[in-house]
CSV table of C-alpha atoms in Angstrom, one decimal:
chain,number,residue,atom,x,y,z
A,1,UNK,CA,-40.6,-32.5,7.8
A,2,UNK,CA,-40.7,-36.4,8.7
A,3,UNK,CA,-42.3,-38.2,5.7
A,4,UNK,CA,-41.7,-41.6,7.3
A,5,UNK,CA,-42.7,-41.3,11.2
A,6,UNK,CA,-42.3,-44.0,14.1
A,7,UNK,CA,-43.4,-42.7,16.6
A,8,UNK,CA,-42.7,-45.0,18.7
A,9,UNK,CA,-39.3,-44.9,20.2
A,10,UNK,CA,-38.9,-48.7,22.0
A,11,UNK,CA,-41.1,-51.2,22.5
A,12,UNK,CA,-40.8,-54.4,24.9
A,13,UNK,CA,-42.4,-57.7,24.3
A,14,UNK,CA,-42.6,-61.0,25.9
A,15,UNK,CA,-40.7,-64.2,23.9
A,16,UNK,CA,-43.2,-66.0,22.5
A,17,UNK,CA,-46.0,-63.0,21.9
A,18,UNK,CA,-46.4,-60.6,19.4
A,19,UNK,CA,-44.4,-57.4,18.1
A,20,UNK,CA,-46.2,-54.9,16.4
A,21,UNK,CA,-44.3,-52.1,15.3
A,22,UNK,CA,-46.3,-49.1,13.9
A,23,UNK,CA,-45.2,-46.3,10.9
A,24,UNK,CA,-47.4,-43.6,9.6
A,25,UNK,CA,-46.1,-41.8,6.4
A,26,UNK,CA,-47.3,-38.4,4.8
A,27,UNK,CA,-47.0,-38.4,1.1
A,28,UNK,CA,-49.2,-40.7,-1.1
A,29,UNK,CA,-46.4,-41.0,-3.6
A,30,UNK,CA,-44.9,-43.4,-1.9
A,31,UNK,CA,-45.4,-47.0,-3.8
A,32,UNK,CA,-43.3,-49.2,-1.8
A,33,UNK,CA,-42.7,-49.9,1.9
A,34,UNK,CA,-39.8,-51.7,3.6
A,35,UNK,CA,-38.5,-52.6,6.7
A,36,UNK,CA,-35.4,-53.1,7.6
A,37,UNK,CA,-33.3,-54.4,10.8
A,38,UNK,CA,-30.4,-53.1,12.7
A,39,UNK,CA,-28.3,-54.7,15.0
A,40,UNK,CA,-25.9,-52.3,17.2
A,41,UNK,CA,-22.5,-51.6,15.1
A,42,UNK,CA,-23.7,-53.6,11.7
A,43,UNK,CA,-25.6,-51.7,9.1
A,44,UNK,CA,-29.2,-52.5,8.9
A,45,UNK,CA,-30.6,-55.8,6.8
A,46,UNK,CA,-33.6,-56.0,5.0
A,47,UNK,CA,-36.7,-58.1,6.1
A,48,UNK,CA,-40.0,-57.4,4.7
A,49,UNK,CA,-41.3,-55.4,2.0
A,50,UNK,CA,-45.0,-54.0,0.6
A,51,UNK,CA,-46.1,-52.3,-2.5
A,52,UNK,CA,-48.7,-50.1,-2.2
A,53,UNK,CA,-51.0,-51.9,-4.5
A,54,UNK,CA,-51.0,-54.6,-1.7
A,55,UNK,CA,-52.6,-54.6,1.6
A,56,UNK,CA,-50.6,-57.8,3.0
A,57,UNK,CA,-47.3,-59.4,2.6
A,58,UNK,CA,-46.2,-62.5,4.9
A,59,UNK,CA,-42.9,-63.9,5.3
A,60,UNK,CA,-42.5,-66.5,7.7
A,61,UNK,CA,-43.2,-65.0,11.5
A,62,UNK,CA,-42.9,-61.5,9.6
A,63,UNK,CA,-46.2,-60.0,8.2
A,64,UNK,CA,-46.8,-56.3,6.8
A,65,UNK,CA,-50.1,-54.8,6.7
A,66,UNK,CA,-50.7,-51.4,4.9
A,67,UNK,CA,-53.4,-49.2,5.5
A,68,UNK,CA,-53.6,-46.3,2.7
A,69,UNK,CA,-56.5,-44.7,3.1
A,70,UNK,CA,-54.9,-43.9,7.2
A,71,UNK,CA,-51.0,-43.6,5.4
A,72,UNK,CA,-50.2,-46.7,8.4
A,73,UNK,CA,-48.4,-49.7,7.9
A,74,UNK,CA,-47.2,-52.1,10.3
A,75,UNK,CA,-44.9,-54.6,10.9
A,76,UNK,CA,-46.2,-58.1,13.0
A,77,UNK,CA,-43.9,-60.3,14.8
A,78,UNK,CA,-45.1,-63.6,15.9
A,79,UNK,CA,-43.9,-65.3,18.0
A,80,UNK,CA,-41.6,-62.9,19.0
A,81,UNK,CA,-37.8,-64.6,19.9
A,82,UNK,CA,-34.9,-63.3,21.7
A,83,UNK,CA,-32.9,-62.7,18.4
A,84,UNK,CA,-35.9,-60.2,17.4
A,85,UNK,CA,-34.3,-57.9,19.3
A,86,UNK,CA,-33.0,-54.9,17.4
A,87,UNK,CA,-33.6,-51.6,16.0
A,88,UNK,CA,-36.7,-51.7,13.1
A,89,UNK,CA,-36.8,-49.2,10.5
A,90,UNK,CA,-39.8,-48.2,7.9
A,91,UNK,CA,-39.0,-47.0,4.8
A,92,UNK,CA,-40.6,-46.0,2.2
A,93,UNK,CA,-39.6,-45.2,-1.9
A,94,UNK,CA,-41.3,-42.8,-4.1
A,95,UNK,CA,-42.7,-44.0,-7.3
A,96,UNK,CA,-41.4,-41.2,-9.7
A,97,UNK,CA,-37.7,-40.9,-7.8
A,98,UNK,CA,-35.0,-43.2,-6.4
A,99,UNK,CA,-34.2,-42.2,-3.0
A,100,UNK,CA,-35.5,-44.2,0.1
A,101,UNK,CA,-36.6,-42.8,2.9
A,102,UNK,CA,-36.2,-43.9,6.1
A,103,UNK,CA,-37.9,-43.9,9.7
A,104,UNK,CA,-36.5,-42.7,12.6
A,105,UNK,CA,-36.3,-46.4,14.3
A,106,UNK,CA,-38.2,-48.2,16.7
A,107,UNK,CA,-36.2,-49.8,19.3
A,108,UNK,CA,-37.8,-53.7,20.1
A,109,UNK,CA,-36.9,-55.7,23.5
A,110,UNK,CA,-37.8,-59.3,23.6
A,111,UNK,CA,-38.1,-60.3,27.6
A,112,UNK,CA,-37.9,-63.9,28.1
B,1,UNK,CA,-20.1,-63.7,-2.2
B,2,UNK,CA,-18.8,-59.9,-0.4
B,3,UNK,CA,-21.2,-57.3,0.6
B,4,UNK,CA,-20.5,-53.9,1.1
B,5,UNK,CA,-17.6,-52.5,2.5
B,6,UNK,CA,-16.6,-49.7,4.0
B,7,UNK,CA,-13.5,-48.1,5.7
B,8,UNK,CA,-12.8,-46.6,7.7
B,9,UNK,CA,-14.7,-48.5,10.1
B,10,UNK,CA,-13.8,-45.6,12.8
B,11,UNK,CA,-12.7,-42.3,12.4
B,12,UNK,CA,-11.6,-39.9,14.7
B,13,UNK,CA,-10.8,-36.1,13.6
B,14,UNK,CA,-10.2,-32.6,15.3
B,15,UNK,CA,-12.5,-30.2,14.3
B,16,UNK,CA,-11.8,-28.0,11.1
B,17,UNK,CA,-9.9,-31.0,9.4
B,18,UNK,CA,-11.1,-33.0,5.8
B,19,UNK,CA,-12.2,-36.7,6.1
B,20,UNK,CA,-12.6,-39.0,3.2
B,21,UNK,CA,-14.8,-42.3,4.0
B,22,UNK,CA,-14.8,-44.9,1.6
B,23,UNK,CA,-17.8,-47.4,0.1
B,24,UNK,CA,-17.4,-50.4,-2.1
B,25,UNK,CA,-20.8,-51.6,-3.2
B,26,UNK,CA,-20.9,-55.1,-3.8
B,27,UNK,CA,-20.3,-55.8,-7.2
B,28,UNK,CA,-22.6,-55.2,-10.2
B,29,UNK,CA,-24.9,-53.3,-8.2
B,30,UNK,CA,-25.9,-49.8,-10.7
B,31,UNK,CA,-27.0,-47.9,-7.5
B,32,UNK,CA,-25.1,-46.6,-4.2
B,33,UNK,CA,-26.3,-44.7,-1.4
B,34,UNK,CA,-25.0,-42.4,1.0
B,35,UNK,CA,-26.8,-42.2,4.8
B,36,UNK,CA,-25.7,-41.1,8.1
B,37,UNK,CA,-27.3,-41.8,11.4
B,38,UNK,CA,-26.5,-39.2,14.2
B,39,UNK,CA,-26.9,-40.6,18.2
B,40,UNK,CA,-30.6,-41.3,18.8
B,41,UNK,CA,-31.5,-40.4,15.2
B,42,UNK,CA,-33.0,-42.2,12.6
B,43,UNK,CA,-31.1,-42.4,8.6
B,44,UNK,CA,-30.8,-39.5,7.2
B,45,UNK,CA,-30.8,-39.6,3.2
B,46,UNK,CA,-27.6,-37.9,1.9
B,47,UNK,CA,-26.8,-38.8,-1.5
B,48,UNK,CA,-27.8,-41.5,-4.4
B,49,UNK,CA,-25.6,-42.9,-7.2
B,50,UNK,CA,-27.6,-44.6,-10.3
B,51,UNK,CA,-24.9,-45.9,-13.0
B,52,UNK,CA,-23.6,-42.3,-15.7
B,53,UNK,CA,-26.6,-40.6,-14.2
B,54,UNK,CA,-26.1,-37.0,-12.5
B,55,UNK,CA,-26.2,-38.1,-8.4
B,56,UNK,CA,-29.3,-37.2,-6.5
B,57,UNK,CA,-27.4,-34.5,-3.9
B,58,UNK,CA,-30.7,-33.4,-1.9
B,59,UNK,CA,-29.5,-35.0,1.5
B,60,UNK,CA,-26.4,-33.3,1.7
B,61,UNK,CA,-26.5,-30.8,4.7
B,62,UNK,CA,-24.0,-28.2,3.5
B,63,UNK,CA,-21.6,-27.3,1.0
B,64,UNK,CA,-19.3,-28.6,2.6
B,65,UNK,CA,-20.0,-32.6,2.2
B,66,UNK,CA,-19.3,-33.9,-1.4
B,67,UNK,CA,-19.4,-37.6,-2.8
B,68,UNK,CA,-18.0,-39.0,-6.2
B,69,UNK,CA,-18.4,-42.4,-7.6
B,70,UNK,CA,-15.7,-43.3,-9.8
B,71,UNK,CA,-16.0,-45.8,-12.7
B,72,UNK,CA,-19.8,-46.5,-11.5
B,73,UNK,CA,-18.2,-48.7,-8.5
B,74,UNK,CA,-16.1,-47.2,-5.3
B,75,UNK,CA,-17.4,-43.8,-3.8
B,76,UNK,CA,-16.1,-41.6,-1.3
B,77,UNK,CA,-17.9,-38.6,0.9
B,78,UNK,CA,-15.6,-36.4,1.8
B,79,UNK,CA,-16.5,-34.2,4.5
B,80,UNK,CA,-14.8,-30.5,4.3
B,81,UNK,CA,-13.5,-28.5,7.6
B,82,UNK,CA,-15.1,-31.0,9.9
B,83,UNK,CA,-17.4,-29.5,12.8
B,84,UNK,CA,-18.7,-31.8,15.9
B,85,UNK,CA,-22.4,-32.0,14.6
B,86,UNK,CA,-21.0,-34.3,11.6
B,87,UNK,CA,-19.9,-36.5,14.4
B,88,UNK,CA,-22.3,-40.2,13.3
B,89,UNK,CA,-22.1,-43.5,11.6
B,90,UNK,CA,-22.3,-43.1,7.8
B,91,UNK,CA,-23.5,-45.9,6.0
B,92,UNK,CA,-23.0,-46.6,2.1
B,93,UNK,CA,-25.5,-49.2,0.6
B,94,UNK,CA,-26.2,-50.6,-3.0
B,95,UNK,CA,-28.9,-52.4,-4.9
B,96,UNK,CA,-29.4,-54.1,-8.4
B,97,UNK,CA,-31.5,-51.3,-9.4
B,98,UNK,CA,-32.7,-47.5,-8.5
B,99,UNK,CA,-35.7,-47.9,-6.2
B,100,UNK,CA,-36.6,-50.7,-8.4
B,101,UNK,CA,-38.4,-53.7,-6.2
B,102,UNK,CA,-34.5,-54.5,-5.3
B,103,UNK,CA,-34.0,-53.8,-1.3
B,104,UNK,CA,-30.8,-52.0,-0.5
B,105,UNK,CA,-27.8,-53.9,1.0
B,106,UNK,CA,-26.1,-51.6,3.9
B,107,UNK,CA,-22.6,-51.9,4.6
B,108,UNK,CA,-21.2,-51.9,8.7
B,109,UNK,CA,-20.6,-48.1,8.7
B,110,UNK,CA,-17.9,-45.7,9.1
B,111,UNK,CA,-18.1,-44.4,12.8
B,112,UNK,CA,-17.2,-40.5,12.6
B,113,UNK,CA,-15.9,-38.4,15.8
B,114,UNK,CA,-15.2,-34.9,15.5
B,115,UNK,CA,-13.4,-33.8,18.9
């Protein structure tokens, strides 16, 4: 049973517009988001994280919305750039246990 | 300063034999993680190290995949009588602190074959 769910499999995107990459999540326990990046044969990297008393967190061109009451955050792009191109994970942490759980991946494509 | 290691960095074994993969978290980092991410899949939790504290063992598939973290620093996962569907990348990661607002820090992966 996926707690974490992208359901979206690849996404492209044009350089220079924006990326918005979509997770929904099942369990309300959950009390901190993240998203992570993964270039082919390196380990993934964190980017941008959210706790769930939040609705917004911006970090440069990266921004994460969360939506509880739908159990849907999202991660925005903008612009997009060639270098954007990777592998995006959600994850997400429970608030009474240690273990992270992850997404299955969404795969972004920046077009020039 | 180093981030995590691993190593193998591939590993290629005939079905039925042990493998050992190795992590070094990057130092003073209390918590270590164990994930593997099978072709087309996303990472799978498989096992979670926080300092003299019993290890969280709920990812691990089968009996026959077991981890130890000696002196709260190096780990192995060691994978018993291999079969072809253990064939992925592990990855190892570590933070300052279990699922504390402290974001994991992945290592490059151990590439596992099974022929």
């Amino acid at each position: 049973d996926q707690q974490v769910k992208q359901n979206s499999p690849s996404l492209s995107v044009q350089e220079g517009r924006i990326s918005i990459l979509n997770c929904d999540y099942t369990n309300s326990m959950f009390d901190y988001f993240l998203w992570y990046k993964k270039y082919p044969a390196e380990g993934p990297t964190f980017l941008i994280s959210i706790s769930s008393i939040k609705d917004k967190n911006e970090d440069g061109r990266f921004t994460v919305f969360l939506n509880k009451s739908a159990k849907h955050l999202s991660l925005h792009i903008v612009p997009s750039q060639p270098g954007d191109s990777a592998v995006y994970f959600c994850a997400a942490r429970y608030s009474s246990a240690s273990k992270i759980i992850f997404g299955s991946g969404t795969r972004l494509s920046i077009r020039p | 300063g180093a981030g995590v290691s691993q190593s193998p960095s591939n590993k290629v074994t005939e079905k039925g034999k042990d493998v050992e993969l190795r992590c070094d978290p990057i130092s003073g980092h209390t918590a270590l993680y164990w994930y593997r991410q099978s072709l087309g899949q996303g990472l799978e939790f498989l096992i979670y190290f926080q300092g003299n504290s019993a290890p969280d063992k709920s990812g691990l598939p089968s009996d026959r995949f077991s981890a130890e973290r000696t002196g709260g620093s190096v780990s192995t996962l060691t994978i018993q009588r291999t079969q072809q569907e253990d064939s992925a990348v592990y990855l190892c990661a570590s933070s300052l602190a279990p699922g504390g607002v402290y974001e994991q820090y992945f290592g490059p992966g151990t590439r596992l074959t099974v022929t």
